[in-house]
Amino acid sequence: MAAEAPEEGPGGPGGTGGAMDGDGDGAPSAEPPPPAPPEPEPGAAAPPPAPPSLNGAPPEPQEPPRDPPAEPPQEEPPPPFPPEFERLWGAAQGNPHDFGAWTELLGYVEQENLLGAARRAFDAFFLHYPYCYGYWKKYADMERRLGSARRAEEVLERGLQSIPLSMDLWIHYISFLQSTLDPALPETAQRIRGAFEAAVAAAGMDFRSDKLWESYVEWERERGDLRAVTAIYDRLLSMPTQLYSHHWEKFKEHVLQNPPRAILSPEELLWVRSKLGSDPAAPKAPQPQPEGPEAPPGEDPPPGLAGKGPPEAQEDLDQEKIRELVISMRQQIYAQNEAEVSKRWNFEDGIKRPYFHVKPLERAQLRNWREYLDFEVAAGSHERSIVLFERCLIACALYEEFWVKYTRYLESRTVPGARSVFQRACGFHLPRKPNIHLLWAAFEEKQGNVEEARRILRCFEAAVPGLAMVRLRRVSLERRHGRVAEAEALLLEAMRANEGLPLGSFYAVKLARQVCKVQKNLGKARKVLVEALEKDPDNARLHANLLEMEFGADVGQNEGNTMSCFERALRSPLPDEAKLVFSQRRVEFLEDFGSSIHSLLKAYDEHQKILKAHAARKRAPENGSEEPDDKRLRPDDPSGLLGPLNFSGADANPSYNYWYQHGYGTYGYQSPWGYSHYYGQS
């Protein structure tokens, strides 16, 4: 992301704008100057001279006519890029997820010092991999070497917006400011200190931020501001970092090697002195003694003055006591920080790759990140949890589960924060992952942003077409908000786009159920499935769902349509095992709900024939023959019956009631399209 430009006021860049009309507190704004007279067109007559003034004053001098503004010179088009760049650029654009193609392209432009090509390549690369801090540094160095310092600074600021936890990038940015700003200007120190403060605010809570803190301390020490050094240590000593013990030792050196007046603020120094004065254990100041004759050199002092040192010795004693108290006051803070470090040490030790890379992480590291996040969230510090989530997403940017975990953590705390994480995940790191996009759409719908949810689903389906889970989410979104016609149109479009494929039959079942259950139009739903069966007659799911739909109506009035379903299934090219099941269902249906004994007896006789034929085919393999593979009903066949029905086992007559109770799950929409798998995860 580019650095944001400062807002422009109504008066232009940097303007603040005047007070609104009618504001009694503000001063009246000056009237705007009158508009300039229109310029004469080329070839037109000159304007008449101004009339003399009525009060006898000479007329105001008239502005001479101005020439029309010259057209700006047209910029020359940039020179064409070398053929080698075009080849490498085409390879990277052809497969944006090929990290090797990008690194080869960036290495080429850096080696050839092609600034224009480098800008094009780096900007495109960071749209896919913004967490590569090393390439931000290379881009900025190239801009500084071949372009301008201003462009280099903009690149570094863009990089810090993309990866604010990068210690190396912050230190590189601050070093850049120190080398380019004029140290003689008073605002230089203020700007560098502001950069350090921004760095520790963004990344100072990182467990491995010691180098950044040390750079800040050293910069203030070089400037001679020892009180600022003490203030930095006061913040650092309560921060669980990897080198916490080293910082404690450096702080004690800082206190012991400098006078208290130079390192403590006046308020703290006054408090410490008052604390020492009220402490009974503190040494009391000596009482003034009467002055006596000064002893000559080499002789003992007069009695009564022995052991009384000069005032400087007493001041040194006070300073030592102040130093001891300053250190002891912070000893408890250090001990508490040490305990916090020990809680996190094992987790930090398990992080072997804290930076971004396209290579997959080991399972042990992924498990360590999960457990570390759970620990930090349970600890209750929101700020530390945020920092740890951001650290995790640098190393695990390509793992959807951690983005989902982060959004769920933020959703109950800050809606804008959760939305920002969704935008980063879907816009940069996981542009082709469906689950995170579906969760983002659900999040926006939950917040009442229905149009945004529609846009998310529509754009993702355009980028990754053909996913049933996305199309069905679009359908359910429209249905939930009363747009039944739009939902039906989406299903019809998907069904026609996949005509002749198993996915087309899947959408036909969905459309028929939508029409039957939502629109209460059984005839229209029946037509959808019958037409689908004409194109896919050996799809057992279509037969089963049509039968279930007919059976769901009034069985007394719908007996003819139900029997037509049975007859259609038995005449179809379904596997013999499936026909056996439909024949059994027909007998049980007529036994329970049929109106004619003749139909029942006829169905029973036909079922006995099917049973005998099936038994004969089962004995055939024992005699050496084998049924062709294409005639078998495989459990993993998406066009056949799935689920607990056992067509080839010993029980060839499963319960009729069981079939109807579990038929929807059996003939439902399982893993061939990944839909139930999605619902299981989300």
Short mmCIF file of N, CA, C and O in Angstrom, two decimals, residues 144-256:
data_model
loop_
_atom_site.label_atom_id
_atom_site.label_comp_id
_atom_site.label_asym_id
_atom_site.label_seq_id
_atom_site.Cartn_x
_atom_site.Cartn_y
_atom_site.Cartn_z
N ARG A 144 17.05 4.95 -4.13
CA ARG A 144 18.00 5.95 -3.63
C ARG A 144 19.22 6.05 -4.54
O ARG A 144 19.77 7.14 -4.74
N ARG A 145 19.65 4.94 -5.10
CA ARG A 145 20.84 4.93 -5.94
C ARG A 145 20.57 5.48 -7.33
O ARG A 145 21.39 6.22 -7.89
N LEU A 146 19.40 5.16 -7.89
CA LEU A 146 19.12 5.53 -9.28
C LEU A 146 18.05 6.60 -9.41
O LEU A 146 17.94 7.22 -10.47
N GLY A 147 17.26 6.80 -8.37
CA GLY A 147 16.17 7.75 -8.46
C GLY A 147 16.38 8.93 -7.53
O GLY A 147 17.22 9.79 -7.77
N SER A 148 15.62 8.97 -6.45
CA SER A 148 15.71 10.09 -5.52
C SER A 148 15.49 9.58 -4.11
O SER A 148 14.89 8.53 -3.89
N ALA A 149 15.98 10.37 -3.15
CA ALA A 149 15.80 10.02 -1.74
C ALA A 149 14.33 10.05 -1.36
O ALA A 149 13.87 9.27 -0.51
N ARG A 150 13.58 10.97 -1.96
CA ARG A 150 12.15 11.05 -1.63
C ARG A 150 11.43 9.78 -2.04
O ARG A 150 10.62 9.24 -1.27
N ARG A 151 11.71 9.27 -3.23
CA ARG A 151 11.06 8.03 -3.65
C ARG A 151 11.50 6.85 -2.79
O ARG A 151 10.71 5.95 -2.48
N ALA A 152 12.77 6.84 -2.38
CA ALA A 152 13.24 5.78 -1.50
C ALA A 152 12.51 5.81 -0.17
O ALA A 152 12.13 4.75 0.38
N GLU A 153 12.31 7.00 0.37
CA GLU A 153 11.59 7.11 1.64
C GLU A 153 10.14 6.63 1.49
O GLU A 153 9.60 5.96 2.38
N GLU A 154 9.51 6.96 0.38
CA GLU A 154 8.14 6.50 0.16
C GLU A 154 8.08 4.97 0.09
O GLU A 154 7.14 4.36 0.61
N VAL A 155 9.07 4.37 -0.55
CA VAL A 155 9.08 2.90 -0.62
C VAL A 155 9.20 2.30 0.77
O VAL A 155 8.50 1.34 1.12
N LEU A 156 10.10 2.85 1.59
CA LEU A 156 10.26 2.32 2.95
C LEU A 156 8.99 2.50 3.77
O LEU A 156 8.61 1.62 4.56
N GLU A 157 8.32 3.62 3.60
CA GLU A 157 7.08 3.84 4.34
C GLU A 157 5.99 2.87 3.88
O GLU A 157 5.21 2.37 4.70
N ARG A 158 5.94 2.59 2.60
CA ARG A 158 4.99 1.58 2.11
C ARG A 158 5.30 0.21 2.70
O ARG A 158 4.40 -0.54 3.10
N GLY A 159 6.59 -0.10 2.76
CA GLY A 159 6.98 -1.38 3.34
C GLY A 159 6.60 -1.49 4.80
O GLY A 159 6.12 -2.54 5.26
N LEU A 160 6.77 -0.42 5.56
CA LEU A 160 6.43 -0.45 6.99
C LEU A 160 4.92 -0.53 7.20
O LEU A 160 4.47 -1.08 8.21
N GLN A 161 4.16 0.02 6.29
CA GLN A 161 2.71 -0.15 6.38
C GLN A 161 2.30 -1.59 6.11
O GLN A 161 1.35 -2.10 6.69
N SER A 162 3.06 -2.27 5.25
CA SER A 162 2.72 -3.65 4.92
C SER A 162 3.20 -4.63 5.97
O SER A 162 2.53 -5.63 6.24
N ILE A 163 4.35 -4.36 6.58
CA ILE A 163 4.92 -5.28 7.55
C ILE A 163 5.49 -4.47 8.72
O ILE A 163 6.70 -4.30 8.88
N PRO A 164 4.62 -3.94 9.57
CA PRO A 164 5.08 -3.05 10.65
C PRO A 164 5.86 -3.74 11.74
O PRO A 164 6.43 -3.07 12.60
N LEU A 165 5.92 -5.07 11.76
CA LEU A 165 6.68 -5.77 12.79
C LEU A 165 8.10 -6.11 12.36
O LEU A 165 8.81 -6.82 13.09
N SER A 166 8.53 -5.62 11.23
CA SER A 166 9.87 -5.93 10.73
C SER A 166 10.89 -5.03 11.41
O SER A 166 10.97 -3.84 11.14
N MET A 167 11.70 -5.61 12.33
CA MET A 167 12.74 -4.83 13.00
C MET A 167 13.77 -4.34 11.99
O MET A 167 14.22 -3.18 12.04
N ASP A 168 14.17 -5.21 11.08
CA ASP A 168 15.19 -4.83 10.10
C ASP A 168 14.72 -3.67 9.24
O ASP A 168 15.50 -2.76 8.93
N LEU A 169 13.45 -3.68 8.86
CA LEU A 169 12.95 -2.61 8.01
C LEU A 169 12.86 -1.30 8.78
O LEU A 169 13.17 -0.23 8.25
N TRP A 170 12.47 -1.35 10.05
CA TRP A 170 12.45 -0.13 10.87
C TRP A 170 13.85 0.43 11.04
O TRP A 170 14.07 1.65 10.91
N ILE A 171 14.80 -0.41 11.36
CA ILE A 171 16.17 0.06 11.56
C ILE A 171 16.73 0.61 10.25
O ILE A 171 17.44 1.64 10.24
N HIS A 172 16.42 -0.03 9.15
CA HIS A 172 16.87 0.47 7.85
C HIS A 172 16.25 1.84 7.55
O HIS A 172 16.94 2.74 7.05
N TYR A 173 14.99 2.00 7.89
CA TYR A 173 14.31 3.27 7.66
C TYR A 173 14.91 4.38 8.52
O TYR A 173 15.16 5.50 8.05
N ILE A 174 15.17 4.09 9.79
CA ILE A 174 15.73 5.10 10.68
C ILE A 174 17.16 5.45 10.26
O ILE A 174 17.56 6.62 10.29
N SER A 175 17.93 4.46 9.85
CA SER A 175 19.28 4.74 9.35
C SER A 175 19.23 5.61 8.09
O SER A 175 20.08 6.49 7.90
N PHE A 176 18.23 5.35 7.26
CA PHE A 176 18.05 6.19 6.07
C PHE A 176 17.78 7.64 6.47
O PHE A 176 18.36 8.57 5.89
N LEU A 177 16.92 7.85 7.45
CA LEU A 177 16.64 9.23 7.90
C LEU A 177 17.88 9.87 8.48
O LEU A 177 18.16 11.06 8.22
N GLN A 178 18.66 9.14 9.26
CA GLN A 178 19.86 9.71 9.86
C GLN A 178 20.88 10.10 8.81
O GLN A 178 21.64 11.07 9.00
N SER A 179 20.92 9.38 7.70
CA SER A 179 21.92 9.67 6.68
C SER A 179 21.46 10.72 5.68
O SER A 179 22.29 11.27 4.95
N THR A 180 20.17 11.00 5.62
CA THR A 180 19.68 11.96 4.62
C THR A 180 19.24 13.29 5.21
O THR A 180 19.25 14.30 4.51
N LEU A 181 18.85 13.31 6.48
CA LEU A 181 18.41 14.57 7.10
C LEU A 181 19.60 15.39 7.55
O LEU A 181 20.66 14.85 7.92
N ASP A 182 19.43 16.69 7.56
CA ASP A 182 20.49 17.61 7.97
C ASP A 182 20.55 17.65 9.50
O ASP A 182 19.60 18.10 10.15
N PRO A 183 21.65 17.21 10.11
CA PRO A 183 21.69 17.21 11.57
C PRO A 183 21.71 18.59 12.19
O PRO A 183 21.44 18.74 13.39
N ALA A 184 22.00 19.61 11.39
CA ALA A 184 22.02 20.96 11.95
C ALA A 184 20.62 21.53 12.15
O ALA A 184 20.45 22.49 12.92
N LEU A 185 19.64 20.97 11.50
CA LEU A 185 18.28 21.49 11.65
C LEU A 185 17.67 20.99 12.95
O LEU A 185 17.84 19.83 13.33
N PRO A 186 16.94 21.86 13.64
CA PRO A 186 16.38 21.44 14.95
C PRO A 186 15.30 20.37 14.81
O PRO A 186 15.10 19.58 15.72
N GLU A 187 14.62 20.34 13.68
CA GLU A 187 13.55 19.35 13.54
C GLU A 187 14.06 17.96 13.19
O GLU A 187 13.29 16.99 13.19
N THR A 188 15.35 17.82 12.87
CA THR A 188 15.88 16.51 12.51
C THR A 188 15.79 15.54 13.68
O THR A 188 15.32 14.40 13.54
N ALA A 189 16.27 15.99 14.85
CA ALA A 189 16.21 15.12 16.03
C ALA A 189 14.78 14.75 16.38
O ALA A 189 14.48 13.60 16.75
N GLN A 190 13.88 15.71 16.25
CA GLN A 190 12.48 15.43 16.56
C GLN A 190 11.90 14.40 15.60
O GLN A 190 11.15 13.50 16.02
N ARG A 191 12.30 14.48 14.36
CA ARG A 191 11.76 13.53 13.39
C ARG A 191 12.32 12.13 13.61
O ARG A 191 11.60 11.13 13.51
N ILE A 192 13.61 12.04 13.91
CA ILE A 192 14.20 10.72 14.15
C ILE A 192 13.62 10.12 15.42
O ILE A 192 13.31 8.91 15.47
N ARG A 193 13.45 10.94 16.46
CA ARG A 193 12.82 10.42 17.68
C ARG A 193 11.39 9.96 17.39
O ARG A 193 10.94 8.94 17.93
N GLY A 194 10.69 10.69 16.56
CA GLY A 194 9.33 10.27 16.19
C GLY A 194 9.33 8.94 15.46
O GLY A 194 8.44 8.10 15.67
N ALA A 195 10.36 8.72 14.62
CA ALA A 195 10.46 7.44 13.93
C ALA A 195 10.74 6.31 14.92
O ALA A 195 10.17 5.22 14.82
N PHE A 196 11.62 6.55 15.88
CA PHE A 196 11.88 5.54 16.90
C PHE A 196 10.62 5.23 17.71
O PHE A 196 10.33 4.07 18.01
N GLU A 197 9.88 6.26 18.07
CA GLU A 197 8.65 6.05 18.84
C GLU A 197 7.62 5.27 18.03
O GLU A 197 6.93 4.39 18.57
N ALA A 198 7.52 5.59 16.75
CA ALA A 198 6.59 4.83 15.91
C ALA A 198 7.04 3.37 15.80
O ALA A 198 6.21 2.45 15.80
N ALA A 199 8.34 3.15 15.77
CA ALA A 199 8.85 1.79 15.65
C ALA A 199 8.56 0.97 16.90
O ALA A 199 8.07 -0.16 16.82
N VAL A 200 8.84 1.54 18.09
CA VAL A 200 8.60 0.77 19.32
C VAL A 200 7.10 0.64 19.60
O VAL A 200 6.66 -0.34 20.22
N ALA A 201 6.31 1.59 19.13
CA ALA A 201 4.86 1.45 19.29
C ALA A 201 4.32 0.32 18.42
O ALA A 201 3.40 -0.41 18.81
N ALA A 202 4.89 0.16 17.23
CA ALA A 202 4.40 -0.88 16.31
C ALA A 202 5.00 -2.24 16.62
O ALA A 202 4.31 -3.26 16.52
N ALA A 203 6.28 -2.27 16.99
CA ALA A 203 6.98 -3.56 17.10
C ALA A 203 7.71 -3.75 18.42
O ALA A 203 8.37 -4.77 18.60
N GLY A 204 7.59 -2.82 19.33
CA GLY A 204 8.36 -2.92 20.57
C GLY A 204 7.94 -4.05 21.48
O GLY A 204 8.72 -4.48 22.33
N MET A 205 6.72 -4.58 21.31
CA MET A 205 6.27 -5.69 22.14
C MET A 205 6.65 -7.05 21.56
O MET A 205 6.38 -8.08 22.19
N ASP A 206 7.28 -7.05 20.42
CA ASP A 206 7.77 -8.30 19.85
C ASP A 206 8.85 -8.88 20.76
O ASP A 206 9.73 -8.16 21.24
N PHE A 207 8.81 -10.18 20.97
CA PHE A 207 9.78 -10.83 21.85
C PHE A 207 11.20 -10.65 21.34
O PHE A 207 12.16 -10.69 22.12
N ARG A 208 11.36 -10.45 20.04
CA ARG A 208 12.69 -10.32 19.45
C ARG A 208 12.98 -8.90 18.99
O ARG A 208 13.65 -8.68 17.98
N SER A 209 12.48 -7.93 19.72
CA SER A 209 12.65 -6.52 19.35
C SER A 209 13.84 -5.87 20.02
O SER A 209 13.96 -4.65 20.04
N ASP A 210 14.76 -6.65 20.60
CA ASP A 210 15.86 -6.09 21.37
C ASP A 210 16.73 -5.15 20.54
O ASP A 210 17.17 -4.10 21.03
N LYS A 211 17.00 -5.52 19.31
CA LYS A 211 17.88 -4.70 18.48
C LYS A 211 17.30 -3.31 18.26
O LYS A 211 18.03 -2.31 18.24
N LEU A 212 15.99 -3.23 18.11
CA LEU A 212 15.35 -1.94 17.92
C LEU A 212 15.46 -1.08 19.18
O LEU A 212 15.81 0.11 19.12
N TRP A 213 15.20 -1.66 20.34
CA TRP A 213 15.31 -0.91 21.60
C TRP A 213 16.75 -0.45 21.82
O TRP A 213 16.99 0.70 22.26
N GLU A 214 17.70 -1.32 21.56
CA GLU A 214 19.10 -0.94 21.76
C GLU A 214 19.50 0.20 20.84
O GLU A 214 20.27 1.09 21.23
N SER A 215 19.00 0.21 19.63
CA SER A 215 19.30 1.31 18.70
C SER A 215 18.75 2.62 19.23
O SER A 215 19.41 3.67 19.15
N TYR A 216 17.56 2.59 19.80
CA TYR A 216 16.95 3.79 20.36
C TYR A 216 17.77 4.30 21.55
O TYR A 216 18.08 5.50 21.66
N VAL A 217 18.17 3.40 22.44
CA VAL A 217 18.97 3.79 23.60
C VAL A 217 20.29 4.39 23.16
O VAL A 217 20.73 5.44 23.66
N GLU A 218 20.94 3.76 22.22
CA GLU A 218 22.25 4.24 21.77
C GLU A 218 22.14 5.61 21.10
O GLU A 218 23.02 6.47 21.28
N TRP A 219 21.08 5.83 20.35
CA TRP A 219 20.92 7.13 19.69
C TRP A 219 20.74 8.24 20.73
O TRP A 219 21.35 9.31 20.61
N GLU A 220 19.93 8.02 21.74
CA GLU A 220 19.74 9.03 22.78
C GLU A 220 21.03 9.23 23.59
O GLU A 220 21.36 10.35 23.99
N ARG A 221 21.79 8.16 23.82
CA ARG A 221 23.04 8.30 24.57
C ARG A 221 24.05 9.12 23.79
O ARG A 221 24.77 9.95 24.34
N GLU A 222 24.12 8.89 22.46
CA GLU A 222 25.04 9.67 21.64
C GLU A 222 24.67 11.15 21.63
O GLU A 222 25.55 12.01 21.52
N ARG A 223 23.40 11.44 21.74
CA ARG A 223 22.98 12.84 21.80
C ARG A 223 23.20 13.45 23.18
O ARG A 223 23.07 14.66 23.35
N GLY A 224 23.52 12.61 24.18
CA GLY A 224 23.77 13.11 25.52
C GLY A 224 22.54 13.28 26.37
O GLY A 224 22.63 13.86 27.47
N ASP A 225 21.40 12.80 25.92
CA ASP A 225 20.16 12.93 26.70
C ASP A 225 20.02 11.69 27.58
O ASP A 225 19.31 10.73 27.25
N LEU A 226 20.69 11.71 28.74
CA LEU A 226 20.69 10.55 29.61
C LEU A 226 19.34 10.34 30.29
O LEU A 226 18.98 9.21 30.64
N ARG A 227 18.60 11.39 30.51
CA ARG A 227 17.27 11.22 31.08
C ARG A 227 16.35 10.48 30.11
O ARG A 227 15.53 9.65 30.53
N ALA A 228 16.49 10.77 28.83
CA ALA A 228 15.70 10.02 27.84
C ALA A 228 16.11 8.56 27.82
O ALA A 228 15.27 7.66 27.64
N VAL A 229 17.40 8.28 28.02
CA VAL A 229 17.85 6.89 28.09
C VAL A 229 17.18 6.18 29.25
O VAL A 229 16.71 5.04 29.13
N THR A 230 17.12 6.84 30.40
CA THR A 230 16.45 6.24 31.57
C THR A 230 14.97 5.97 31.27
O THR A 230 14.44 4.91 31.65
N ALA A 231 14.32 6.92 30.61
CA ALA A 231 12.89 6.73 30.29
C ALA A 231 12.68 5.54 29.36
O ALA A 231 11.71 4.79 29.50
N ILE A 232 13.61 5.35 28.42
CA ILE A 232 13.49 4.20 27.52
C ILE A 232 13.68 2.90 28.29
O ILE A 232 12.94 1.92 28.11
N TYR A 233 14.67 2.87 29.17
CA TYR A 233 14.88 1.67 29.97
C TYR A 233 13.68 1.37 30.86
O TYR A 233 13.34 0.20 31.09
N ASP A 234 13.03 2.40 31.38
CA ASP A 234 11.85 2.16 32.21
C ASP A 234 10.75 1.45 31.43
O ASP A 234 10.00 0.64 31.99
N ARG A 235 10.64 1.71 30.16
CA ARG A 235 9.67 1.00 29.33
C ARG A 235 10.16 -0.39 28.96
O ARG A 235 9.41 -1.35 28.93
N LEU A 236 11.46 -0.50 28.69
CA LEU A 236 12.02 -1.75 28.21
C LEU A 236 12.08 -2.81 29.31
O LEU A 236 11.89 -4.00 29.05
N LEU A 237 12.32 -2.39 30.55
CA LEU A 237 12.49 -3.35 31.63
C LEU A 237 11.20 -4.11 31.96
O LEU A 237 11.25 -5.16 32.59
N SER A 238 10.07 -3.58 31.56
CA SER A 238 8.80 -4.28 31.78
C SER A 238 8.31 -5.00 30.54
O SER A 238 7.18 -5.48 30.51
N MET A 239 9.18 -5.09 29.51
CA MET A 239 8.80 -5.70 28.24
C MET A 239 9.44 -7.09 28.14
O MET A 239 10.67 -7.19 28.13
N PRO A 240 8.66 -8.16 28.06
CA PRO A 240 9.26 -9.49 27.90
C PRO A 240 9.94 -9.63 26.53
O PRO A 240 9.27 -9.72 25.51
N THR A 241 11.26 -9.61 26.53
CA THR A 241 12.02 -9.77 25.30
C THR A 241 13.09 -10.82 25.50
O THR A 241 13.37 -11.26 26.62
N GLN A 242 13.72 -11.20 24.41
CA GLN A 242 14.70 -12.28 24.46
C GLN A 242 15.92 -11.92 25.30
O GLN A 242 16.46 -12.75 26.03
N LEU A 243 16.39 -10.67 25.24
CA LEU A 243 17.60 -10.23 25.95
C LEU A 243 17.24 -9.39 27.17
O LEU A 243 17.91 -8.40 27.48
N TYR A 244 16.22 -9.78 27.88
CA TYR A 244 15.76 -8.99 29.03
C TYR A 244 16.85 -8.85 30.09
O TYR A 244 17.02 -7.80 30.71
N SER A 245 17.62 -9.91 30.33
CA SER A 245 18.67 -9.87 31.35
C SER A 245 19.80 -8.93 30.92
O SER A 245 20.35 -8.20 31.75
N HIS A 246 20.13 -8.93 29.65
CA HIS A 246 21.15 -8.02 29.14
C HIS A 246 20.73 -6.56 29.32
O HIS A 246 21.56 -5.71 29.70
N HIS A 247 19.47 -6.27 29.06
CA HIS A 247 18.99 -4.90 29.25
C HIS A 247 19.08 -4.48 30.71
O HIS A 247 19.37 -3.32 31.02
N TRP A 248 18.81 -5.40 31.62
CA TRP A 248 18.88 -5.08 33.04
C TRP A 248 20.32 -4.74 33.45
O TRP A 248 20.55 -3.77 34.18
N GLU A 249 21.28 -5.49 32.95
CA GLU A 249 22.68 -5.19 33.27
C GLU A 249 23.11 -3.86 32.67
O GLU A 249 23.83 -3.08 33.31
N LYS A 250 22.68 -3.57 31.45
CA LYS A 250 23.02 -2.29 30.83
C LYS A 250 22.39 -1.12 31.58
O LYS A 250 22.99 -0.05 31.69
N PHE A 251 21.19 -1.33 32.11
CA PHE A 251 20.55 -0.27 32.87
C PHE A 251 21.33 0.00 34.16
O PHE A 251 21.54 1.16 34.54
N LYS A 252 21.78 -1.03 34.84
CA LYS A 252 22.54 -0.82 36.07
C LYS A 252 23.86 -0.10 35.77
O LYS A 252 24.28 0.78 36.55
N GLU A 253 24.49 -0.44 34.66
CA GLU A 253 25.69 0.30 34.27
C GLU A 253 25.37 1.77 34.03
O GLU A 253 26.14 2.66 34.41
N HIS A 254 24.25 2.00 33.37
CA HIS A 254 23.83 3.38 33.10
C HIS A 254 23.64 4.16 34.39
O HIS A 254 24.03 5.33 34.48
N VAL A 255 23.07 3.54 35.40
CA VAL A 255 22.83 4.23 36.67
C VAL A 255 24.13 4.43 37.44
O VAL A 255 24.38 5.51 38.01
N LEU A 256 24.99 3.44 37.45
CA LEU A 256 26.20 3.51 38.27
C LEU A 256 27.28 4.40 37.67
O LEU A 256 28.13 4.92 38.39
#
